[in-house]
Short mmCIF file of C-alpha atoms and ligand atoms in Angstrom, two decimals:
data_model
loop_
_atom_site.label_atom_id
_atom_site.label_comp_id
_atom_site.label_asym_id
_atom_site.label_seq_id
_atom_site.Cartn_x
_atom_site.Cartn_y
_atom_site.Cartn_z
CA MET O 16 -27.36 -51.47 -45.71
CA ILE O 17 -27.81 -48.72 -48.28
CA PRO O 18 -30.03 -47.43 -49.65
CA THR O 19 -31.98 -47.36 -46.40
CA ALA O 20 -35.74 -47.37 -45.92
CA HIS O 21 -35.77 -43.56 -45.89
CA ILE O 22 -32.67 -42.35 -47.78
CA GLU O 23 -32.19 -43.37 -51.40
CA ALA O 24 -28.50 -42.49 -51.92
CA THR O 25 -26.86 -45.66 -53.30
CA ASN O 26 -23.27 -44.61 -52.59
CA LYS O 27 -21.94 -43.41 -49.22
CA ASN O 28 -19.87 -40.79 -51.06
CA GLU O 29 -23.09 -39.00 -52.05
CA ILE O 30 -23.39 -37.72 -48.47
CA ALA O 31 -20.72 -35.58 -46.75
CA LYS O 32 -19.16 -36.37 -43.33
CA THR O 33 -20.96 -33.34 -41.91
CA VAL O 34 -24.71 -32.75 -42.26
CA LEU O 35 -26.82 -29.71 -41.40
CA MET O 36 -30.29 -30.82 -40.37
CA PRO O 37 -33.29 -28.47 -40.41
CA GLY O 38 -36.70 -29.91 -39.49
CA ASP O 39 -38.39 -28.65 -42.64
CA PRO O 40 -37.18 -30.29 -45.87
CA LEU O 41 -37.91 -27.07 -47.79
CA ARG O 42 -35.42 -25.36 -45.50
CA ALA O 43 -32.87 -27.98 -46.51
CA LYS O 44 -33.57 -26.96 -50.13
CA PHE O 45 -33.31 -23.26 -49.21
CA ILE O 46 -29.91 -23.80 -47.53
CA ALA O 47 -28.62 -25.82 -50.49
CA GLU O 48 -29.78 -23.21 -53.02
CA ASN O 49 -28.67 -20.10 -51.12
CA PHE O 50 -25.53 -21.11 -49.22
CA LEU O 51 -23.91 -23.99 -51.15
CA THR O 52 -22.30 -24.46 -54.57
CA ASP O 53 -22.07 -27.60 -56.75
CA VAL O 54 -25.32 -28.91 -55.26
CA LYS O 55 -26.65 -32.42 -55.95
CA GLN O 56 -29.90 -33.78 -54.51
CA TYR O 57 -29.48 -37.28 -53.03
CA ASN O 58 -32.88 -37.82 -51.43
CA LYS O 59 -36.55 -37.24 -52.16
CA THR O 60 -38.12 -40.27 -50.44
CA ARG O 61 -41.18 -39.04 -48.47
CA ASN O 62 -40.18 -35.53 -49.68
CA MET O 63 -37.56 -35.51 -46.89
CA LEU O 64 -35.12 -33.71 -49.19
CA GLY O 65 -31.36 -34.18 -48.88
CA PHE O 66 -28.61 -32.34 -50.78
CA THR O 67 -24.82 -32.34 -50.92
CA GLY O 68 -22.80 -29.32 -52.00
CA LYS O 69 -19.85 -27.20 -51.01
CA TYR O 70 -19.52 -24.34 -48.54
CA LYS O 71 -16.36 -22.30 -49.11
CA GLY O 72 -14.97 -25.29 -51.00
CA VAL O 73 -15.72 -27.83 -48.23
CA GLU O 74 -18.23 -30.61 -48.85
CA ILE O 75 -21.34 -30.56 -46.68
CA SER O 76 -24.82 -32.10 -46.84
CA VAL O 77 -28.18 -30.73 -45.75
CA GLN O 78 -30.98 -33.13 -44.79
CA GLY O 79 -34.53 -32.49 -43.54
CA SER O 80 -35.30 -34.32 -40.27
CA GLY O 81 -39.07 -33.91 -39.98
CA MET O 82 -40.70 -33.01 -36.67
CA GLY O 83 -40.27 -34.88 -33.41
CA MET O 84 -37.85 -37.38 -31.96
CA PRO O 85 -39.09 -40.46 -33.88
CA SER O 86 -38.48 -38.64 -37.17
CA ILE O 87 -35.04 -37.14 -36.42
CA GLY O 88 -34.21 -40.44 -34.73
CA ILE O 89 -34.64 -42.25 -38.05
CA TYR O 90 -32.73 -39.80 -40.27
CA SER O 91 -29.83 -39.19 -37.91
CA PHE O 92 -29.45 -42.93 -37.18
CA GLU O 93 -29.37 -43.80 -40.88
CA LEU O 94 -26.85 -41.04 -41.66
CA PHE O 95 -24.55 -41.94 -38.76
CA ASN O 96 -24.86 -45.71 -38.99
CA PHE O 97 -25.20 -46.48 -42.70
CA TYR O 98 -23.67 -43.46 -44.48
CA ASN O 99 -20.63 -42.93 -42.21
CA VAL O 100 -21.68 -39.39 -41.32
CA GLU O 101 -19.56 -38.09 -38.41
CA ASN O 102 -21.19 -34.76 -37.49
CA ILE O 103 -24.80 -33.58 -37.50
CA ILE O 104 -25.81 -30.04 -36.62
CA ARG O 105 -29.54 -29.55 -36.15
CA VAL O 106 -30.70 -26.04 -37.09
CA GLY O 107 -34.21 -25.43 -35.81
CA THR O 108 -36.64 -23.19 -34.02
CA ALA O 109 -37.71 -23.29 -30.39
CA GLY O 110 -40.12 -21.64 -27.99
CA GLY O 111 -38.40 -19.63 -25.24
CA ILE O 112 -39.39 -20.33 -21.61
CA SER O 113 -36.57 -18.79 -19.56
CA PRO O 114 -36.89 -15.10 -18.60
CA LYS O 115 -33.40 -14.67 -20.12
CA ILE O 116 -34.62 -15.65 -23.58
CA LYS O 117 -36.01 -13.11 -26.06
CA LEU O 118 -37.58 -13.51 -29.46
CA ARG O 119 -34.98 -14.10 -32.23
CA ASP O 120 -32.18 -15.00 -29.75
CA ILE O 121 -29.99 -17.96 -30.60
CA VAL O 122 -29.84 -20.93 -28.22
CA ILE O 123 -27.02 -23.45 -28.48
CA ALA O 124 -28.18 -26.63 -26.76
CA GLN O 125 -25.45 -27.87 -24.44
CA GLY O 126 -27.86 -30.48 -23.06
CA ALA O 127 -31.28 -31.73 -24.10
CA SER O 128 -33.58 -32.80 -21.28
CA THR O 129 -36.64 -34.68 -22.42
CA ASN O 130 -40.07 -36.04 -21.50
CA SER O 131 -39.63 -38.79 -24.10
CA ASN O 132 -38.96 -42.49 -23.51
CA TYR O 133 -36.29 -42.61 -26.25
CA ALA O 134 -33.52 -43.63 -23.81
CA VAL O 135 -35.43 -46.72 -22.63
CA GLN O 136 -34.01 -48.66 -25.61
CA TYR O 137 -30.54 -48.58 -23.99
CA GLY O 138 -31.68 -50.29 -20.79
CA LEU O 139 -29.51 -48.04 -18.63
CA PRO O 140 -29.60 -48.36 -14.84
CA GLY O 141 -30.34 -44.63 -14.43
CA THR O 142 -31.10 -41.41 -16.31
CA PHE O 143 -28.95 -40.53 -19.32
CA ALA O 144 -27.98 -36.86 -19.89
CA PRO O 145 -28.01 -36.16 -23.65
CA LEU O 146 -25.18 -33.71 -24.41
CA ALA O 147 -23.84 -31.82 -27.42
CA SER O 148 -20.38 -32.51 -28.80
CA TYR O 149 -18.07 -30.26 -26.77
CA ASN O 150 -15.95 -29.40 -29.81
CA LEU O 151 -18.95 -28.32 -31.91
CA LEU O 152 -20.44 -26.49 -28.93
CA VAL O 153 -17.28 -24.45 -28.26
CA ASN O 154 -16.80 -23.57 -31.93
CA ALA O 155 -20.41 -22.46 -32.39
CA SER O 156 -20.28 -20.40 -29.19
CA LYS O 157 -17.04 -18.66 -30.22
CA LEU O 158 -18.46 -17.82 -33.65
CA SER O 159 -21.65 -16.43 -32.09
CA GLU O 160 -19.53 -14.30 -29.74
CA GLU O 161 -17.44 -12.98 -32.65
CA LYS O 162 -20.58 -12.14 -34.63
CA GLY O 163 -21.92 -10.19 -31.65
CA ILE O 164 -25.33 -11.87 -31.69
CA ASN O 165 -27.62 -12.55 -28.74
CA TYR O 166 -26.89 -16.17 -27.94
CA HIS O 167 -27.27 -18.45 -24.95
CA VAL O 168 -25.70 -21.82 -24.17
CA GLY O 169 -27.51 -24.21 -21.86
CA ASN O 170 -30.12 -26.88 -21.29
CA ILE O 171 -33.22 -27.17 -23.46
CA LEU O 172 -36.27 -29.45 -23.39
CA SER O 173 -36.92 -31.84 -26.25
CA SER O 174 -40.64 -32.44 -25.82
CA ASP O 175 -42.85 -35.11 -27.36
CA ILE O 176 -45.78 -32.72 -26.98
CA PHE O 177 -46.38 -29.43 -28.80
CA TYR O 178 -49.94 -28.93 -27.46
CA ASN O 179 -49.38 -29.92 -23.83
CA ALA O 180 -52.52 -30.59 -21.75
CA ASP O 181 -50.38 -30.31 -18.60
CA THR O 182 -50.19 -26.52 -18.31
CA LYS O 183 -48.00 -26.69 -15.20
CA ALA O 184 -45.27 -28.71 -16.89
CA ILE O 185 -43.51 -25.72 -18.45
CA GLU O 186 -43.24 -23.94 -15.11
CA LYS O 187 -41.45 -26.96 -13.62
CA TRP O 188 -38.94 -27.08 -16.48
CA ARG O 189 -38.40 -23.32 -16.25
CA LYS O 190 -37.52 -23.68 -12.57
CA MET O 191 -34.85 -26.22 -13.57
CA GLY O 192 -33.18 -23.61 -15.78
CA ILE O 193 -34.43 -24.89 -19.13
CA LEU O 194 -34.01 -22.14 -21.75
CA ALA O 195 -36.35 -23.23 -24.53
CA ILE O 196 -38.51 -26.06 -25.88
CA GLU O 197 -38.16 -27.90 -29.16
CA MET O 198 -38.86 -31.47 -30.20
CA GLU O 199 -35.76 -33.18 -31.64
CA ALA O 200 -32.37 -32.54 -30.00
CA ALA O 201 -32.46 -35.28 -27.32
CA ALA O 202 -32.90 -38.09 -29.87
CA LEU O 203 -30.13 -36.64 -32.04
CA TYR O 204 -27.77 -36.44 -29.05
CA MET O 205 -28.62 -39.97 -27.91
CA ASN O 206 -28.02 -41.44 -31.37
CA ALA O 207 -24.67 -39.61 -31.53
CA ALA O 208 -23.71 -40.94 -28.07
CA LYS O 209 -24.71 -44.51 -28.89
CA LEU O 210 -22.86 -44.50 -32.23
CA GLY O 211 -19.78 -42.54 -31.13
CA LYS O 212 -20.54 -39.53 -33.37
CA ASN O 213 -20.82 -35.75 -32.89
CA ALA O 214 -23.98 -33.67 -32.69
CA LEU O 215 -25.05 -30.13 -31.93
CA THR O 216 -28.35 -28.24 -31.96
CA ILE O 217 -28.56 -24.52 -32.74
CA LEU O 218 -31.97 -22.89 -32.37
CA THR O 219 -33.56 -19.55 -33.10
CA ILE O 220 -36.34 -18.49 -30.79
CA SER O 221 -39.46 -18.31 -32.98
CA ASP O 222 -41.90 -17.77 -30.11
CA ILE O 223 -42.12 -17.23 -26.39
CA VAL O 224 -44.25 -20.04 -24.99
CA GLY O 225 -47.61 -18.54 -24.00
CA GLY O 226 -46.55 -15.16 -25.47
CA GLU O 227 -45.21 -13.46 -28.61
CA GLU O 228 -44.43 -15.01 -31.99
CA THR O 229 -42.14 -13.93 -34.80
CA THR O 230 -43.46 -13.20 -38.27
CA ALA O 231 -42.52 -15.53 -41.13
CA GLU O 232 -40.08 -12.88 -42.43
CA GLU O 233 -38.33 -12.46 -39.06
CA ARG O 234 -38.08 -16.22 -38.77
CA GLU O 235 -36.33 -16.31 -42.14
CA ARG O 236 -33.72 -13.73 -41.05
CA GLY O 237 -33.01 -15.46 -37.71
CA PHE O 238 -32.77 -18.68 -39.62
CA GLU O 239 -30.07 -17.31 -41.91
CA THR O 240 -27.87 -16.15 -38.99
CA MET O 241 -28.13 -19.61 -37.44
CA VAL O 242 -27.27 -21.32 -40.73
CA GLU O 243 -24.21 -19.09 -41.16
CA ILE O 244 -22.96 -19.97 -37.66
CA SER O 245 -23.55 -23.67 -38.34
CA LEU O 246 -21.76 -23.61 -41.68
CA GLU O 247 -18.80 -21.68 -40.24
CA THR O 248 -18.68 -24.19 -37.33
CA THR O 249 -18.30 -27.04 -39.81
CA LEU O 250 -15.23 -25.33 -41.35
CA LYS O 251 -13.42 -25.71 -38.00
CA LEU O 252 -13.80 -29.51 -37.99
N1 LIG W 28 -42.71 -25.93 -28.44
C1 LIG W 28 -42.14 -26.98 -29.04
N2 LIG W 28 -41.44 -26.90 -30.15
C2 LIG W 28 -41.30 -25.67 -30.71
C3 LIG W 28 -41.87 -24.54 -30.14
C4 LIG W 28 -42.60 -24.69 -28.94
O1 LIG W 28 -43.14 -23.70 -28.39
N3 LIG W 28 -41.57 -23.47 -30.92
C5 LIG W 28 -40.82 -23.96 -31.94
N4 LIG W 28 -40.66 -25.29 -31.82
#
């Protein structure tokens, strides 16, 4: 049923088949204004801004997700299920935890481990492994290679907790080869799996957990590289 509780577009055609999804709605606005042409805003409910425009002549939408799995769970479900969206690429920031990961590196999330209960809704007789779309993953990796940027492909942690009281938890995840921590990818990947759609998460490392942080300006630059890779990935669909 459209419009939905959170997206006010009244026609499915207002939203493209492929959506870039930053956490911050003002980043959605920034992407629309700086990377797209022929831009139309289709959502402002709860200030979770959504826009549709064109990148190199191809229609694409950009939608804020908010922070955390409940929030991206809502927006990605509504886009996939009610607006016939086929592909969502999350573009976000993450805290590095692997010794391989440096500030400003790009991490492409092949898998998203989680401490969340999101998968309980499916009643599965085991543990589900939330994975990226292989096609999107390969295309984004190839483009990163061609651009000569510092990128990594692997497993991340989608955490329900930013300020974790369990200080030993990170060490355990690090020992399992987790590259970085963010708070959304697992729910996005599970919604895509359940609904037969495609999803990918591309992250820039904004901080090293328990260590350094980037400045706002550096974050902006890393963000632009990631957006370019994501937009070019969508052209290969
Ligand atoms: N933890 C969780 N999410 C994040 C972090 C972090 O350190 N940095 C950016 N997003």
